[in-house]
Coordinates of C-alpha atoms in Angstrom, one line a residue:
Chain A
X175 CA -49.6 -19.4 -47.5
X176 CA -51.1 -20.8 -44.3
X177 CA -50.5 -24.5 -43.6
X178 CA -53.4 -26.6 -44.8
X179 CA -54.8 -29.6 -43.1
X180 CA -55.6 -32.7 -45.1
X181 CA -58.7 -34.9 -45.3
X182 CA -58.3 -38.0 -43.1
X183 CA -59.8 -41.5 -43.3
X184 CA -63.3 -42.0 -42.0
X185 CA -64.5 -40.6 -38.7
X186 CA -61.8 -41.6 -36.3
X187 CA -60.6 -40.0 -33.2
X188 CA -62.4 -36.7 -33.3
X189 CA -62.0 -36.0 -29.6
X190 CA -61.4 -32.4 -28.8
X191 CA -61.2 -32.3 -25.0
X192 CA -58.2 -34.4 -24.3
X193 CA -60.3 -37.0 -22.5
X194 CA -59.5 -40.7 -22.2
X195 CA -60.9 -42.8 -25.0
X196 CA -62.3 -46.3 -25.5
X197 CA -61.8 -48.2 -28.7
X198 CA -64.9 -49.4 -30.6
X199 CA -67.4 -49.1 -27.8
X200 CA -70.3 -50.2 -29.9
X201 CA -68.8 -53.4 -31.1
X202 CA -67.5 -54.5 -27.8
X203 CA -70.8 -53.7 -26.1
X204 CA -72.6 -55.8 -28.7
X205 CA -70.2 -58.7 -28.0
X206 CA -70.9 -58.5 -24.3
X207 CA -74.7 -58.4 -24.8
X208 CA -74.6 -61.4 -27.2
X209 CA -72.8 -63.5 -24.6
X210 CA -76.1 -64.0 -22.8
X211 CA -78.4 -63.3 -25.8
X212 CA -78.3 -65.8 -28.6
X213 CA -81.0 -63.8 -30.5
X214 CA -78.6 -61.0 -31.3
X215 CA -77.4 -61.0 -34.9
X216 CA -75.2 -58.5 -36.7
X217 CA -75.3 -57.2 -40.3
X218 CA -73.4 -54.7 -42.3
X219 CA -73.4 -53.5 -45.9
X220 CA -69.7 -53.6 -46.6
X221 CA -68.8 -51.2 -43.8
X222 CA -68.1 -53.6 -40.9
X223 CA -64.6 -52.2 -40.5
X224 CA -65.8 -48.6 -40.4
X225 CA -68.8 -49.2 -38.1
X226 CA -66.9 -51.0 -35.3
X227 CA -69.0 -54.2 -35.7
X228 CA -66.0 -56.5 -36.4
X229 CA -65.5 -57.5 -32.8
X230 CA -69.0 -59.0 -33.0
X231 CA -68.3 -60.7 -36.3
X232 CA -65.1 -62.3 -34.8
X233 CA -67.0 -63.4 -31.7
X234 CA -70.0 -64.8 -33.5
X235 CA -69.2 -65.4 -37.2
X236 CA -72.3 -67.6 -37.5
X237 CA -74.5 -64.7 -36.4
X238 CA -73.0 -62.1 -38.7
X239 CA -74.1 -61.3 -42.3
X240 CA -72.4 -58.9 -44.7
X241 CA -74.9 -58.2 -47.5
X242 CA -72.5 -56.2 -49.6
X243 CA -73.1 -52.6 -50.8
X244 CA -76.9 -52.8 -50.7
X245 CA -78.5 -50.7 -47.9
X246 CA -82.1 -51.3 -48.9
X247 CA -81.4 -55.1 -48.7
X248 CA -79.5 -54.6 -45.4
X249 CA -82.6 -53.3 -43.8
X250 CA -85.0 -55.7 -45.5
X251 CA -82.9 -58.7 -44.5
X252 CA -82.7 -57.3 -40.9
X253 CA -86.5 -57.0 -40.9
X254 CA -86.8 -60.7 -42.1
X255 CA -84.4 -61.8 -39.4
X256 CA -86.5 -59.9 -36.8
X257 CA -89.6 -61.7 -38.0
X258 CA -88.0 -65.0 -37.0
X259 CA -87.5 -63.8 -33.5
X260 CA -84.0 -62.4 -33.8
X261 CA -82.7 -58.9 -32.8
X262 CA -80.6 -57.6 -35.6
X263 CA -78.1 -54.8 -35.4
X264 CA -77.5 -53.5 -38.9
X265 CA -74.6 -51.1 -39.5
X266 CA -73.8 -48.7 -42.3
X267 CA -73.2 -44.9 -42.6
X268 CA -76.0 -42.6 -41.6
X269 CA -76.2 -41.1 -45.1
X270 CA -76.9 -44.5 -46.7
X271 CA -79.3 -45.7 -44.0
X272 CA -81.4 -42.6 -43.9
X273 CA -81.3 -41.6 -47.5
X274 CA -81.1 -44.9 -49.4
X275 CA -83.1 -47.2 -47.1
X276 CA -85.7 -44.8 -45.7
X277 CA -88.7 -46.7 -47.1
X278 CA -87.3 -50.0 -45.7
X279 CA -86.8 -48.5 -42.2
X280 CA -90.3 -47.0 -42.3
X281 CA -92.3 -49.8 -43.8
X282 CA -90.3 -53.0 -43.4
X283 CA -89.3 -52.2 -39.8
X284 CA -91.1 -49.4 -38.0
X285 CA -94.6 -50.0 -39.4
X286 CA -94.5 -53.5 -37.8
X287 CA -92.6 -52.3 -34.8
X288 CA -89.9 -54.9 -35.4
X289 CA -86.8 -54.9 -33.2
X290 CA -84.4 -53.8 -35.9
X291 CA -81.5 -51.6 -34.7
X292 CA -79.9 -49.4 -37.4
X293 CA -76.5 -48.3 -36.3
X294 CA -75.4 -45.3 -38.4
X295 CA -71.8 -44.2 -38.7
X296 CA -70.3 -40.8 -39.7
X297 CA -73.0 -38.7 -38.0
X298 CA -73.1 -35.1 -39.2
X299 CA -69.8 -33.5 -39.8
X300 CA -67.4 -36.3 -38.8
X301 CA -65.9 -36.9 -42.2
X302 CA -64.2 -34.7 -44.7
X303 CA -65.6 -36.7 -47.6
X304 CA -68.3 -34.1 -48.4
X305 CA -72.0 -34.2 -48.8
X306 CA -72.1 -37.8 -50.0
X307 CA -70.8 -39.0 -46.6
X308 CA -71.9 -36.3 -44.1
X309 CA -75.2 -37.3 -42.5
X310 CA -76.3 -33.7 -41.8
X311 CA -80.1 -34.4 -41.9
X312 CA -80.4 -38.0 -40.7
X313 CA -82.0 -37.5 -37.3
X314 CA -84.4 -35.1 -38.8
X315 CA -85.5 -37.7 -41.4
X316 CA -85.6 -40.5 -38.9
X317 CA -87.7 -38.6 -36.3
X318 CA -90.5 -38.4 -38.8
X319 CA -90.9 -42.2 -38.8
X320 CA -93.6 -43.3 -36.3
X321 CA -92.4 -45.7 -33.5
X322 CA -88.8 -45.3 -34.4
X323 CA -86.5 -44.5 -31.5
X324 CA -83.7 -42.1 -32.5
X325 CA -80.6 -41.8 -30.4
X326 CA -77.5 -39.6 -30.8
X327 CA -75.1 -40.7 -28.0
X328 CA -72.4 -38.4 -26.6
X329 CA -69.5 -40.7 -25.8
X330 CA -68.1 -44.2 -25.3
X331 CA -70.0 -44.7 -22.1
X332 CA -73.3 -43.7 -23.6
X333 CA -72.8 -45.7 -26.8
X334 CA -72.3 -48.9 -24.8
X335 CA -75.3 -48.1 -22.6
X336 CA -77.5 -47.1 -25.5
X337 CA -76.5 -50.3 -27.3
X338 CA -77.7 -52.3 -24.3
X339 CA -80.9 -50.2 -24.2
X340 CA -81.5 -50.7 -27.9
X341 CA -81.1 -54.5 -27.5
X342 CA -83.6 -54.5 -24.7
X343 CA -86.1 -52.3 -26.5
X344 CA -88.9 -54.2 -28.2
X345 CA -89.1 -51.9 -31.3
X346 CA -86.9 -50.4 -33.9
X347 CA -84.0 -48.0 -33.1
X348 CA -81.8 -45.7 -35.2
X349 CA -78.6 -44.9 -33.3
X350 CA -75.9 -42.6 -34.5
X351 CA -72.4 -44.0 -34.0
X352 CA -69.1 -42.5 -33.0
X353 CA -66.4 -45.0 -33.9
X354 CA -62.7 -45.7 -33.4
X355 CA -61.3 -44.2 -30.2
X356 CA -64.3 -42.5 -28.7
X357 CA -63.9 -40.1 -25.8
X358 CA -65.2 -40.9 -22.3
X359 CA -67.3 -38.0 -21.1
X360 CA -69.5 -39.8 -18.6
X361 CA -68.1 -41.9 -15.8
X362 CA -69.1 -45.5 -16.7
X363 CA -69.6 -46.6 -13.1
X364 CA -73.3 -46.4 -12.2
X365 CA -74.1 -44.8 -15.6
X366 CA -77.7 -45.4 -16.6
X367 CA -79.3 -44.8 -19.9
X368 CA -83.0 -44.8 -20.4
X369 CA -84.5 -44.4 -23.9
X370 CA -86.5 -41.1 -24.0
X371 CA -84.8 -39.6 -20.9
X372 CA -82.6 -36.5 -21.0
X373 CA -79.7 -36.0 -18.6
X374 CA -79.0 -32.8 -16.7
X375 CA -75.2 -32.9 -17.1
X376 CA -74.6 -29.6 -15.4
X377 CA -76.6 -27.1 -13.5
X378 CA -76.6 -23.4 -14.5
X379 CA -78.7 -20.3 -13.8
X380 CA -77.8 -17.8 -16.6
X381 CA -77.8 -19.8 -19.8
X382 CA -78.7 -23.4 -20.7
X383 CA -77.2 -25.6 -23.4
X384 CA -79.5 -28.2 -24.8
X385 CA -77.3 -30.6 -26.6
X386 CA -77.1 -34.0 -28.2
X387 CA -74.4 -36.3 -29.6
X388 CA -70.8 -35.3 -29.2
X389 CA -71.9 -31.6 -29.0
X390 CA -72.6 -32.3 -25.3
X391 CA -68.9 -32.9 -24.7
X392 CA -68.3 -29.4 -26.2
X393 CA -71.2 -27.9 -24.3
X394 CA -69.7 -29.1 -21.0
X395 CA -66.3 -27.6 -21.9
X396 CA -68.0 -24.4 -23.0
X397 CA -69.9 -24.2 -19.7
X398 CA -66.5 -24.6 -17.8
X399 CA -65.1 -21.8 -19.9
X400 CA -68.1 -19.6 -19.3
X401 CA -67.8 -20.2 -15.5
X402 CA -64.4 -18.6 -15.7
X403 CA -66.0 -15.6 -17.2
X404 CA -68.6 -15.5 -14.5
X405 CA -71.5 -16.9 -16.5
X406 CA -73.4 -19.8 -15.1
X407 CA -74.3 -22.3 -17.9
X408 CA -76.2 -25.5 -17.5
X409 CA -76.1 -28.4 -19.9
X410 CA -79.1 -30.6 -20.6
X411 CA -78.0 -33.6 -22.7
X412 CA -80.7 -35.0 -24.8
X413 CA -79.5 -38.3 -26.4
X414 CA -82.9 -39.5 -27.4
X415 CA -84.5 -37.3 -30.1
X416 CA -87.4 -39.6 -30.3
X417 CA -89.2 -40.1 -28.1
X418 CA -88.3 -36.6 -27.0
X419 CA -88.1 -35.7 -23.3
X420 CA -90.2 -32.5 -23.5
X421 CA -90.7 -32.5 -19.8
X422 CA -87.0 -32.2 -19.1
X423 CA -86.6 -29.5 -21.7
X424 CA -89.5 -27.5 -20.2
X425 CA -88.1 -27.8 -16.7
X426 CA -84.6 -26.9 -17.8
X427 CA -85.9 -23.9 -19.8
X428 CA -87.7 -22.7 -16.7
X429 CA -84.3 -22.3 -14.9
X430 CA -82.6 -20.0 -17.4
X431 CA -83.4 -17.0 -19.6
X432 CA -81.4 -18.0 -22.7
X433 CA -81.2 -21.5 -24.4
X434 CA -78.5 -22.5 -26.8
X435 CA -79.2 -25.7 -28.7
X436 CA -76.1 -27.6 -30.0
X437 CA -76.2 -30.5 -32.5
X438 CA -74.0 -32.1 -35.1
X439 CA -76.8 -31.8 -37.6
X440 CA -78.6 -29.1 -39.6
X441 CA -80.5 -26.8 -37.3
X442 CA -83.8 -27.7 -39.0
X443 CA -85.7 -30.8 -38.2
X444 CA -83.5 -32.1 -35.4
X445 CA -82.8 -31.0 -31.8
X446 CA -83.3 -27.2 -32.4
X447 CA -86.7 -27.8 -34.0
X448 CA -87.7 -30.2 -31.2
X449 CA -86.8 -27.6 -28.5
X450 CA -88.6 -24.8 -30.4
X451 CA -91.7 -27.0 -30.8
X452 CA -91.6 -28.0 -27.2
X453 CA -91.4 -24.5 -25.9
X454 CA -94.1 -23.4 -28.3
X455 CA -96.4 -26.2 -27.2
X456 CA -95.8 -25.3 -23.6
X457 CA -96.5 -21.7 -24.2
X458 CA -93.0 -20.7 -23.1
X459 CA -90.9 -17.9 -24.6
X460 CA -87.2 -18.1 -24.3
X461 CA -84.3 -16.6 -26.2
X462 CA -83.1 -19.4 -28.4
X463 CA -79.8 -19.6 -30.2
X464 CA -79.2 -22.6 -32.5
X465 CA -75.8 -24.1 -33.0
X466 CA -75.5 -26.6 -35.7
X467 CA -75.0 -27.0 -39.5
X468 CA -76.3 -24.6 -42.1
X469 CA -78.8 -25.4 -44.9
X470 CA -76.2 -26.3 -47.5
X471 CA -74.0 -29.1 -48.6
X472 CA -70.6 -29.0 -47.0
X473 CA -67.4 -29.3 -49.0
X474 CA -64.6 -31.8 -48.6
X475 CA -61.7 -31.1 -46.2
X476 CA -60.2 -32.0 -42.9
X477 CA -62.8 -32.5 -40.1
X478 CA -61.2 -29.9 -37.7
X479 CA -61.1 -27.3 -40.5
X480 CA -64.8 -28.0 -41.4
X481 CA -66.0 -28.1 -37.9
X482 CA -64.4 -24.7 -37.2
X483 CA -65.7 -23.3 -40.5
X484 CA -69.2 -24.3 -39.7
X485 CA -69.3 -23.4 -36.1
X486 CA -69.3 -26.6 -34.1
X487 CA -66.4 -25.7 -31.8
X488 CA -66.3 -24.9 -28.1
X489 CA -65.5 -21.3 -28.9
X490 CA -68.7 -21.1 -31.0
X491 CA -70.8 -22.4 -28.0
X492 CA -69.1 -19.9 -25.6
X493 CA -69.8 -17.0 -27.9
X494 CA -73.4 -18.0 -28.4
X495 CA -74.0 -18.4 -24.7
X496 CA -72.3 -15.1 -23.9
X497 CA -74.6 -13.4 -26.4
X498 CA -71.8 -12.6 -28.7
X499 CA -73.4 -14.5 -31.6
X500 CA -76.9 -14.1 -33.0
Chain B
X152 CA -96.3 -79.9 -33.1
X153 CA -98.3 -81.3 -36.0
X154 CA -98.3 -79.2 -39.1
X155 CA -101.0 -79.7 -41.6
X156 CA -100.5 -79.9 -45.3
X157 CA -97.2 -81.7 -45.3
X158 CA -96.8 -82.4 -49.0
X159 CA -98.2 -85.9 -49.9
X160 CA -96.2 -88.0 -52.2
X161 CA -98.6 -87.4 -55.0
X162 CA -100.8 -84.3 -55.5
X163 CA -104.5 -84.5 -56.1
X164 CA -104.5 -82.2 -59.1
X165 CA -108.2 -82.3 -59.6
X166 CA -108.8 -81.3 -55.9
X167 CA -106.3 -78.5 -56.2
X168 CA -108.0 -77.2 -59.4
X169 CA -111.3 -77.2 -57.4
X170 CA -109.6 -75.2 -54.7
X171 CA -108.3 -72.7 -57.2
X172 CA -111.7 -72.3 -58.7
X173 CA -113.2 -71.7 -55.3
X174 CA -110.6 -69.1 -54.6
X175 CA -111.4 -67.4 -57.9
X176 CA -115.1 -67.4 -56.8
X177 CA -113.9 -65.6 -53.6
X178 CA -112.0 -63.0 -55.7
X179 CA -115.1 -62.2 -57.7
X180 CA -117.2 -62.0 -54.5
X181 CA -114.8 -59.6 -53.0
X182 CA -114.5 -57.3 -56.0
X183 CA -118.2 -57.2 -56.5
X184 CA -118.5 -55.1 -53.4
X185 CA -116.4 -52.1 -54.4
X186 CA -117.0 -52.9 -58.1
X187 CA -113.3 -52.9 -58.7
X188 CA -110.0 -54.2 -57.5
X189 CA -107.0 -56.2 -58.6
X190 CA -109.2 -58.9 -60.1
X191 CA -106.9 -59.7 -63.0
X192 CA -103.9 -60.4 -60.8
X193 CA -106.1 -62.3 -58.2
X194 CA -107.5 -64.6 -60.8
X195 CA -104.1 -65.0 -62.5
X196 CA -102.3 -66.2 -59.3
X197 CA -105.0 -68.4 -57.8
X198 CA -103.6 -71.6 -59.1
X199 CA -100.2 -70.9 -57.5
X200 CA -101.8 -70.0 -54.2
X201 CA -104.0 -73.1 -54.2
X202 CA -100.9 -75.3 -54.9
X203 CA -99.0 -73.6 -52.0
X204 CA -101.7 -73.5 -49.4
X205 CA -103.3 -76.9 -50.1
X206 CA -100.3 -79.0 -51.1
X207 CA -96.8 -77.6 -50.8
X208 CA -96.6 -75.6 -47.6
X209 CA -96.2 -77.1 -44.2
X210 CA -98.4 -74.8 -42.1
X211 CA -101.3 -75.0 -39.7
X212 CA -104.3 -72.7 -40.1
X213 CA -105.0 -73.2 -36.4
X214 CA -101.5 -72.1 -35.4
X215 CA -100.5 -69.3 -37.6
X216 CA -97.4 -68.3 -35.6
X217 CA -95.9 -71.7 -35.3
X218 CA -92.1 -71.2 -35.4
X219 CA -91.5 -74.0 -38.0
X220 CA -94.2 -73.0 -40.3
X221 CA -93.5 -72.5 -44.0
X222 CA -94.1 -68.8 -44.9
X223 CA -95.7 -67.3 -47.9
X224 CA -94.8 -63.7 -48.5
X225 CA -96.9 -61.6 -50.9
X226 CA -94.6 -58.9 -51.9
X227 CA -97.1 -57.3 -54.3
X228 CA -99.4 -56.1 -51.5
X229 CA -102.0 -55.0 -54.1
X230 CA -102.6 -58.7 -54.9
X231 CA -104.2 -58.9 -51.4
X232 CA -107.4 -60.0 -53.0
X233 CA -105.7 -63.3 -53.9
X234 CA -104.3 -63.8 -50.4
X235 CA -107.7 -63.1 -48.8
X236 CA -109.2 -65.6 -51.2
X237 CA -106.6 -68.2 -50.2
X238 CA -107.0 -67.5 -46.5
X239 CA -110.7 -67.7 -46.8
X240 CA -110.5 -71.0 -48.6
X241 CA -108.2 -72.4 -45.8
X242 CA -110.7 -71.2 -43.1
X243 CA -108.4 -68.5 -41.6
X244 CA -110.8 -65.8 -42.8
X245 CA -114.6 -66.4 -42.5
X246 CA -116.3 -66.5 -45.9
X247 CA -118.9 -64.0 -44.9
X248 CA -116.2 -61.4 -44.3
X249 CA -115.2 -61.4 -48.0
X250 CA -117.7 -58.7 -48.9
X251 CA -115.8 -56.3 -46.7
X252 CA -112.8 -56.2 -49.1
X253 CA -111.6 -52.7 -49.4
X254 CA -114.3 -51.3 -47.1
X255 CA -113.5 -48.9 -44.3
X256 CA -112.2 -50.7 -41.2
X257 CA -112.1 -54.1 -43.0
X258 CA -109.2 -56.5 -42.3
X259 CA -109.3 -57.3 -46.0
X260 CA -107.4 -54.2 -47.2
X261 CA -106.8 -53.3 -50.8
X262 CA -103.1 -53.6 -50.0
X263 CA -101.8 -55.9 -47.3
X264 CA -101.0 -54.9 -43.8
X265 CA -99.6 -57.5 -41.5
X266 CA -102.3 -57.0 -38.9
X267 CA -104.6 -59.5 -40.7
X268 CA -104.1 -63.1 -39.6
X269 CA -102.0 -65.1 -42.0
X270 CA -100.1 -62.1 -43.5
X271 CA -96.4 -62.5 -43.0
X272 CA -95.2 -59.1 -44.1
X273 CA -96.5 -55.7 -45.3
X274 CA -96.4 -55.8 -49.0
X275 CA -97.2 -53.0 -51.4
X276 CA -94.1 -50.9 -51.4
X277 CA -92.7 -53.0 -54.2
X278 CA -89.2 -54.5 -53.9
X279 CA -89.6 -55.3 -50.2
X280 CA -90.5 -59.0 -50.3
X281 CA -87.4 -60.8 -51.4
X282 CA -85.1 -59.1 -49.0
X283 CA -87.3 -59.9 -46.1
X284 CA -87.6 -63.4 -47.4
X285 CA -83.8 -63.7 -47.3
X286 CA -83.8 -62.5 -43.7
X287 CA -86.4 -65.1 -42.7
X288 CA -84.5 -67.8 -44.6
X289 CA -81.3 -66.9 -42.8
X290 CA -83.0 -66.7 -39.5
X291 CA -84.7 -70.1 -39.9
X292 CA -81.4 -71.7 -41.1
X293 CA -79.7 -70.3 -38.0
X294 CA -82.4 -71.9 -35.9
X295 CA -82.0 -75.2 -37.8
X296 CA -85.6 -75.0 -38.7
X297 CA -86.9 -77.1 -41.6
X298 CA -89.3 -74.3 -42.6
X299 CA -89.1 -72.8 -46.1
X300 CA -90.0 -69.4 -47.5
X301 CA -92.1 -68.8 -50.6
X302 CA -91.9 -65.2 -51.8
X303 CA -94.2 -64.0 -54.5
X304 CA -93.0 -61.1 -56.6
X305 CA -94.0 -59.8 -60.0
X306 CA -92.5 -59.0 -63.4
X307 CA -93.1 -55.3 -62.9
X308 CA -91.6 -55.5 -59.5
X309 CA -88.4 -56.7 -60.9
X310 CA -87.8 -53.1 -62.0
X311 CA -87.2 -52.1 -58.4
X312 CA -83.5 -52.2 -57.8
X313 CA -83.9 -53.7 -54.3
X314 CA -85.1 -56.9 -56.0
X315 CA -81.7 -57.4 -57.4
X316 CA -79.9 -56.4 -54.2
X317 CA -81.9 -59.2 -52.6
X318 CA -81.3 -61.6 -55.5
X319 CA -77.5 -61.2 -55.2
X320 CA -77.7 -62.0 -51.5
X321 CA -79.9 -65.0 -51.9
X322 CA -77.4 -66.6 -54.2
X323 CA -74.4 -65.6 -52.0
X324 CA -75.9 -67.2 -49.0
X325 CA -77.0 -70.3 -50.9
X326 CA -80.5 -70.1 -49.5
X327 CA -82.1 -73.4 -50.7
X328 CA -84.9 -72.9 -48.2
X329 CA -86.1 -69.9 -50.3
X330 CA -88.4 -70.1 -53.4
X331 CA -89.0 -66.9 -55.4
X332 CA -92.3 -67.1 -57.3
X333 CA -92.2 -64.6 -60.1
X334 CA -95.6 -63.8 -61.4
X335 CA -95.1 -62.7 -65.0
X336 CA -98.6 -61.5 -66.1
X337 CA -97.3 -58.9 -68.4
X338 CA -99.1 -55.9 -66.9
X339 CA -98.1 -53.1 -64.6
X340 CA -99.6 -49.8 -63.5
X341 CA -99.1 -48.0 -66.8
X342 CA -100.3 -50.9 -68.9
X343 CA -98.3 -53.7 -70.5
X344 CA -94.9 -54.1 -68.9
X345 CA -93.3 -50.8 -69.7
X346 CA -89.6 -51.9 -69.4
X347 CA -88.7 -55.1 -71.1
X348 CA -87.7 -57.6 -68.4
X349 CA -86.9 -60.5 -70.7
X350 CA -85.3 -62.9 -70.6
X351 CA -86.6 -63.2 -67.1
X352 CA -85.4 -66.7 -66.3
X353 CA -81.9 -66.0 -67.5
X354 CA -81.7 -63.1 -65.1
X355 CA -82.5 -65.3 -62.1
X356 CA -80.2 -68.0 -63.3
X357 CA -77.4 -65.5 -63.6
X358 CA -78.0 -64.4 -60.0
X359 CA -77.5 -68.0 -58.8
X360 CA -81.0 -69.3 -58.6
X361 CA -82.0 -72.8 -59.7
X362 CA -84.6 -71.5 -62.1
X363 CA -87.7 -73.1 -63.7
X364 CA -90.1 -71.4 -66.1
X365 CA -93.7 -72.7 -66.4
X366 CA -97.2 -71.9 -67.2
X367 CA -98.4 -70.6 -63.9
X368 CA -102.0 -71.5 -64.7
X369 CA -101.2 -75.2 -65.3
X370 CA -101.8 -76.8 -61.9
X371 CA -99.8 -80.0 -62.7
X372 CA -96.8 -77.8 -63.8
X373 CA -97.0 -75.7 -60.7
X374 CA -97.1 -78.7 -58.4
X375 CA -94.3 -80.3 -60.3
X376 CA -92.1 -77.2 -60.2
X377 CA -92.6 -76.8 -56.4
X378 CA -91.6 -80.4 -56.0
X379 CA -88.5 -79.9 -58.0
X380 CA -87.6 -76.8 -55.9
X381 CA -88.1 -78.9 -52.8
X382 CA -85.7 -81.6 -54.1
X383 CA -82.9 -79.4 -55.2
X384 CA -80.4 -78.2 -52.5
X385 CA -77.5 -75.7 -52.4
X386 CA -79.2 -72.8 -54.2
X387 CA -82.2 -70.5 -53.9
X388 CA -85.0 -71.3 -56.3
X389 CA -86.9 -69.2 -58.8
X390 CA -90.0 -70.3 -60.5
X391 CA -91.0 -68.0 -63.4
X392 CA -94.7 -68.2 -63.6
X393 CA -96.3 -67.2 -66.9
X394 CA -99.9 -66.3 -65.8
X395 CA -102.9 -64.8 -67.5
X396 CA -104.6 -61.9 -65.7
X397 CA -108.2 -62.7 -65.4
X398 CA -107.6 -66.4 -65.8
X399 CA -110.9 -68.4 -65.5
X400 CA -113.2 -65.6 -66.7
X401 CA -112.8 -65.2 -70.5
X402 CA -114.4 -61.8 -70.5
X403 CA -111.8 -60.5 -68.1
X404 CA -109.0 -62.2 -69.9
X405 CA -110.2 -60.4 -73.0
X406 CA -110.1 -57.2 -71.0
X407 CA -106.6 -58.0 -70.1
X408 CA -103.8 -55.5 -69.7
X409 CA -105.9 -53.8 -67.1
X410 CA -103.8 -53.3 -64.0
X411 CA -106.9 -52.2 -62.0
X412 CA -110.1 -53.8 -63.3
X413 CA -113.4 -51.9 -63.2
X414 CA -116.6 -53.9 -63.7
X415 CA -120.1 -52.5 -64.1
X416 CA -122.6 -53.5 -61.3
X417 CA -124.8 -55.5 -63.7
X418 CA -121.8 -57.5 -65.0
X419 CA -121.0 -59.6 -61.9
X420 CA -123.6 -62.3 -62.3
X421 CA -122.5 -63.0 -65.8
X422 CA -118.8 -63.0 -64.8
X423 CA -119.4 -65.5 -62.0
X424 CA -121.5 -67.7 -64.3
X425 CA -118.6 -67.6 -66.8
X426 CA -116.2 -68.7 -64.1
X427 CA -118.5 -71.6 -63.1
X428 CA -118.5 -73.0 -66.6
X429 CA -114.9 -72.4 -67.5
X430 CA -112.0 -74.8 -67.1
X431 CA -109.6 -72.6 -65.1
X432 CA -106.5 -74.7 -65.8
X433 CA -104.6 -75.2 -69.0
X434 CA -103.1 -78.6 -67.8

């Protein structure tokens, strides 16, 4: 019998590319921001430890509120804090924020364009705890809410930068969170993050990956592997799903014949849908291969096993780009 | 900054009753236009809103965004008719605008949006008010503001689980700058309260609220309960208000248990005449 891997604790250390890592980039970035911003407050719903916000709690205990396991109230309280002039960062898992607190994000926050920042742990398939914990449809749900910014950052550098951008943004933000030891893909020196802007991470002429979240790290590795096979693959990293950088996607699509979208999310409602809608609206026709999660609930298991089983690995991207996968 | 309406040592109960009556007149004026609306609720809660806006709350109708203002949150957004009546009585909304209630492009919506001056939150998705009240109470406490939060919610609304998520947190954070005003009028969308919520006061006590239970149409009792809440520290407050839908217009009280009242066009003059000759207050 083959050796079996075992389910691990929540969402830590899922780096695949052997890169350097940074510990708890979100929490440390928030502490830095709060040094010069006394309007920043933090909240969690009994998941402070698992959403990397404890550095903020320790630095500013008077500005931190743990509301217990109550995600509707987490978001409602954040909205109330925002109405007194504060800028709340509220953390929980993506499943709980997007499924349990949807009405509160939509009505209590976004409808009034309040500066509430929802920070959502365990994005997509980063936990082996099954469908209850895997936020496989959260960005799709969140992008349906008017005025809500939706961000799926790639790495530690971008998480820190996106946290700063969220704090500076006058409206509501939903940001997916990678926690624990998060890989460094983008060089931090001179790194700039602008809400709504895509990043051309690699130029290519044969095939183009359009990717978001940690799938961009894998797309870059896949592009390097493809180069060794004589295929020139570009990578357009799209961290902001709303507002969506349609212009960058159209420009990128113009440089290649084949697009491969890559997201840690079901391939309906999120990045793949956005790319397809963008191409359609622009009257462009491109071969489009969608890498992401299927339309089903995923079982429990170890994260590497599940990510392999459901096709999120570098090899899957290489095969798709090389035309070896439908 | 000078804030109007700092509570005087003694309340002029007769004057507050007159304000409540005037607000009821506004409610009928508004509902007359569309011939329908949440008239029962509006008439039932008018005494409480009169006591808040003309006695208890520190706020300035000329400076609606003052940082240290007391805030009234109407969680039941469909009670907007009562809030528009109160804001009209305070001068925030012109009286001649009342006839636009529920009309296309009117600021006086059938359910509140926060774009209308004097509205502190978007009500209507029930179970949203108390949690936002807690956020405001925490934020104001952090700012060392003396401002207080008055959050109306209803008996039917207690069926929303988020109400109890919020109630747990209010007790935990010892928010004595928060007053929950629970309008128990015994009706909800499908008729009389469909899920027994009694004993209401015991529930709030159990969640850590300093709780009073009064006749919400007795002005002296309302004023006294608000004073008691102001004087008691260390805990959030709950005032369970037993109110009568349609209060002040006997014909509508008799037509009670109607969540959404419809009135025939030729009835309005008689209803308004009834209001004028009826004592609206049981005190």
